[in-house]
Amino acid sequence: LGDVDIGSLVSRAARDQDPAPVVILITGWPIKPSDPALQASGADGLLQKPLRVSELVEAVQSALAARSRPTG
């Protein structure tokens, strides 16, 4: 799962930025969204290769919409 380890490091570093960017991890490994390493990374999403550009656009739009919703 080296792919998740590197993605997790990048995702955590990105979260330290202000404002934090949307982080969508893209992998060719058979990783599930429920994977603990992925959950710990704080990534906004996970896409499996091969992917269509429309999937990436949808994932980014979904992550941005989730951030704009009030919490509580």
PDB file of N, CA, C and O in Angstrom, residues 23-51:
ATOM      1  N   VAL A  23      -8.288  17.697  -1.975  1.00  0.00           N
ATOM      2  CA  VAL A  23      -7.351  16.607  -2.250  1.00  0.00           C
ATOM      3  C   VAL A  23      -8.138  15.374  -2.672  1.00  0.00           C
ATOM      4  O   VAL A  23      -8.914  14.821  -1.892  1.00  0.00           O
ATOM      5  N   ILE A  24      -7.955  14.992  -3.918  1.00  0.00           N
ATOM      6  CA  ILE A  24      -8.564  13.776  -4.455  1.00  0.00           C
ATOM      7  C   ILE A  24      -7.412  12.835  -4.795  1.00  0.00           C
ATOM      8  O   ILE A  24      -6.575  13.157  -5.635  1.00  0.00           O
ATOM      9  N   LEU A  25      -7.354  11.698  -4.125  1.00  0.00           N
ATOM     10  CA  LEU A  25      -6.313  10.721  -4.399  1.00  0.00           C
ATOM     11  C   LEU A  25      -6.740   9.854  -5.584  1.00  0.00           C
ATOM     12  O   LEU A  25      -7.907   9.455  -5.670  1.00  0.00           O
ATOM     13  N   ILE A  26      -5.817   9.593  -6.485  1.00  0.00           N
ATOM     14  CA  ILE A  26      -6.060   8.766  -7.659  1.00  0.00           C
ATOM     15  C   ILE A  26      -5.085   7.599  -7.595  1.00  0.00           C
ATOM     16  O   ILE A  26      -3.876   7.805  -7.467  1.00  0.00           O
ATOM     17  N   THR A  27      -5.619   6.387  -7.680  1.00  0.00           N
ATOM     18  CA  THR A  27      -4.777   5.213  -7.511  1.00  0.00           C
ATOM     19  C   THR A  27      -5.127   4.106  -8.492  1.00  0.00           C
ATOM     20  O   THR A  27      -6.248   4.035  -8.982  1.00  0.00           O
ATOM     21  N   GLY A  28      -4.175   3.279  -8.733  1.00  0.00           N
ATOM     22  CA  GLY A  28      -4.391   2.070  -9.507  1.00  0.00           C
ATOM     23  C   GLY A  28      -4.477   0.852  -8.597  1.00  0.00           C
ATOM     24  O   GLY A  28      -4.713  -0.254  -9.047  1.00  0.00           O
ATOM     25  N   TRP A  29      -4.270   1.062  -7.300  1.00  0.00           N
ATOM     26  CA  TRP A  29      -4.331  -0.021  -6.331  1.00  0.00           C
ATOM     27  C   TRP A  29      -5.773  -0.274  -5.929  1.00  0.00           C
ATOM     28  O   TRP A  29      -6.587   0.638  -5.922  1.00  0.00           O
ATOM     29  N   PRO A  30      -6.105  -1.506  -5.543  1.00  0.00           N
ATOM     30  CA  PRO A  30      -7.476  -1.830  -5.127  1.00  0.00           C
ATOM     31  C   PRO A  30      -7.746  -1.370  -3.687  1.00  0.00           C
ATOM     32  O   PRO A  30      -7.858  -2.176  -2.765  1.00  0.00           O
ATOM     33  N   ILE A  31      -7.834  -0.083  -3.500  1.00  0.00           N
ATOM     34  CA  ILE A  31      -8.044   0.506  -2.175  1.00  0.00           C
ATOM     35  C   ILE A  31      -9.507   0.888  -2.050  1.00  0.00           C
ATOM     36  O   ILE A  31     -10.107   1.422  -2.977  1.00  0.00           O
ATOM     37  N   LYS A  32     -10.078   0.641  -0.888  1.00  0.00           N
ATOM     38  CA  LYS A  32     -11.470   0.993  -0.634  1.00  0.00           C
ATOM     39  C   LYS A  32     -11.537   2.310   0.129  1.00  0.00           C
ATOM     40  O   LYS A  32     -10.643   2.608   0.928  1.00  0.00           O
ATOM     41  N   PRO A  33     -12.593   3.092  -0.096  1.00  0.00           N
ATOM     42  CA  PRO A  33     -12.734   4.361   0.644  1.00  0.00           C
ATOM     43  C   PRO A  33     -12.737   4.174   2.157  1.00  0.00           C
ATOM     44  O   PRO A  33     -12.414   5.095   2.897  1.00  0.00           O
ATOM     45  N   SER A  34     -13.062   2.984   2.632  1.00  0.00           N
ATOM     46  CA  SER A  34     -13.085   2.724   4.074  1.00  0.00           C
ATOM     47  C   SER A  34     -11.712   2.346   4.641  1.00  0.00           C
ATOM     48  O   SER A  34     -11.579   2.144   5.851  1.00  0.00           O
ATOM     49  N   ASP A  35     -10.688   2.285   3.800  1.00  0.00           N
ATOM     50  CA  ASP A  35      -9.340   1.929   4.254  1.00  0.00           C
ATOM     51  C   ASP A  35      -8.886   2.905   5.345  1.00  0.00           C
ATOM     52  O   ASP A  35      -8.955   4.116   5.156  1.00  0.00           O
ATOM     53  N   PRO A  36      -8.435   2.402   6.500  1.00  0.00           N
ATOM     54  CA  PRO A  36      -8.025   3.285   7.599  1.00  0.00           C
ATOM     55  C   PRO A  36      -6.949   4.301   7.214  1.00  0.00           C
ATOM     56  O   PRO A  36      -6.987   5.449   7.668  1.00  0.00           O
ATOM     57  N   ALA A  37      -5.999   3.887   6.389  1.00  0.00           N
ATOM     58  CA  ALA A  37      -4.943   4.819   5.977  1.00  0.00           C
ATOM     59  C   ALA A  37      -5.526   5.962   5.150  1.00  0.00           C
ATOM     60  O   ALA A  37      -5.113   7.116   5.286  1.00  0.00           O
ATOM     61  N   LEU A  38      -6.486   5.655   4.324  1.00  0.00           N
ATOM     62  CA  LEU A  38      -7.137   6.696   3.529  1.00  0.00           C
ATOM     63  C   LEU A  38      -7.947   7.619   4.425  1.00  0.00           C
ATOM     64  O   LEU A  38      -7.892   8.838   4.281  1.00  0.00           O
ATOM     65  N   GLN A  39      -8.677   7.059   5.354  1.00  0.00           N
ATOM     66  CA  GLN A  39      -9.463   7.867   6.279  1.00  0.00           C
ATOM     67  C   GLN A  39      -8.564   8.804   7.087  1.00  0.00           C
ATOM     68  O   GLN A  39      -8.900   9.965   7.289  1.00  0.00           O
ATOM     69  N   ALA A  40      -7.420   8.313   7.507  1.00  0.00           N
ATOM     70  CA  ALA A  40      -6.492   9.123   8.301  1.00  0.00           C
ATOM     71  C   ALA A  40      -5.848  10.237   7.476  1.00  0.00           C
ATOM     72  O   ALA A  40      -5.406  11.235   8.025  1.00  0.00           O
ATOM     73  N   SER A  41      -5.812  10.064   6.167  1.00  0.00           N
ATOM     74  CA  SER A  41      -5.155  11.065   5.318  1.00  0.00           C
ATOM     75  C   SER A  41      -5.926  12.371   5.238  1.00  0.00           C
ATOM     76  O   SER A  41      -5.357  13.411   4.950  1.00  0.00           O
ATOM     77  N   GLY A  42      -7.237  12.305   5.473  1.00  0.00           N
ATOM     78  CA  GLY A  42      -8.044  13.513   5.360  1.00  0.00           C
ATOM     79  C   GLY A  42      -8.360  13.902   3.927  1.00  0.00           C
ATOM     80  O   GLY A  42      -8.818  15.008   3.663  1.00  0.00           O
ATOM     81  N   ALA A  43      -8.110  13.004   2.985  1.00  0.00           N
ATOM     82  CA  ALA A  43      -8.394  13.298   1.583  1.00  0.00           C
ATOM     83  C   ALA A  43      -9.896  13.498   1.393  1.00  0.00           C
ATOM     84  O   ALA A  43     -10.713  12.921   2.103  1.00  0.00           O
ATOM     85  N   ASP A  44     -10.243  14.319   0.419  1.00  0.00           N
ATOM     86  CA  ASP A  44     -11.644  14.588   0.113  1.00  0.00           C
ATOM     87  C   ASP A  44     -12.282  13.501  -0.737  1.00  0.00           C
ATOM     88  O   ASP A  44     -13.506  13.441  -0.839  1.00  0.00           O
ATOM     89  N   GLY A  45     -11.469  12.670  -1.365  1.00  0.00           N
ATOM     90  CA  GLY A  45     -12.028  11.636  -2.210  1.00  0.00           C
ATOM     91  C   GLY A  45     -10.963  10.690  -2.717  1.00  0.00           C
ATOM     92  O   GLY A  45      -9.768  10.923  -2.560  1.00  0.00           O
ATOM     93  N   LEU A  46     -11.435   9.620  -3.328  1.00  0.00           N
ATOM     94  CA  LEU A  46     -10.562   8.606  -3.900  1.00  0.00           C
ATOM     95  C   LEU A  46     -11.153   8.171  -5.226  1.00  0.00           C
ATOM     96  O   LEU A  46     -12.347   7.871  -5.312  1.00  0.00           O
ATOM     97  N   LEU A  47     -10.335   8.165  -6.255  1.00  0.00           N
ATOM     98  CA  LEU A  47     -10.749   7.689  -7.573  1.00  0.00           C
ATOM     99  C   LEU A  47      -9.816   6.566  -7.996  1.00  0.00           C
ATOM    100  O   LEU A  47      -8.617   6.590  -7.703  1.00  0.00           O
ATOM    101  N   GLN A  48     -10.380   5.582  -8.680  1.00  0.00           N
ATOM    102  CA  GLN A  48      -9.611   4.454  -9.172  1.00  0.00           C
ATOM    103  C   GLN A  48      -9.258   4.663 -10.641  1.00  0.00           C
ATOM    104  O   GLN A  48     -10.087   5.143 -11.414  1.00  0.00           O
ATOM    105  N   LYS A  49      -8.029   4.302 -11.019  1.00  0.00           N
ATOM    106  CA  LYS A  49      -7.629   4.315 -12.431  1.00  0.00           C
ATOM    107  C   LYS A  49      -8.185   3.066 -13.097  1.00  0.00           C
ATOM    108  O   LYS A  49      -8.294   2.040 -12.425  1.00  0.00           O
ATOM    109  N   PRO A  50      -8.483   3.090 -14.342  1.00  0.00           N
ATOM    110  CA  PRO A  50      -8.552   4.290 -15.174  1.00  0.00           C
ATOM    111  C   PRO A  50      -9.798   5.088 -14.816  1.00  0.00           C
ATOM    112  O   PRO A  50     -10.784   4.541 -14.326  1.00  0.00           O
ATOM    113  N   LEU A  51      -9.733   6.374 -15.048  1.00  0.00           N
ATOM    114  CA  LEU A  51     -10.864   7.230 -14.723  1.00  0.00           C
ATOM    115  C   LEU A  51     -11.143   8.169 -15.878  1.00  0.00           C
ATOM    116  O   LEU A  51     -10.305   8.380 -16.746  1.00  0.00           O
TER     117      LEU A  51
END
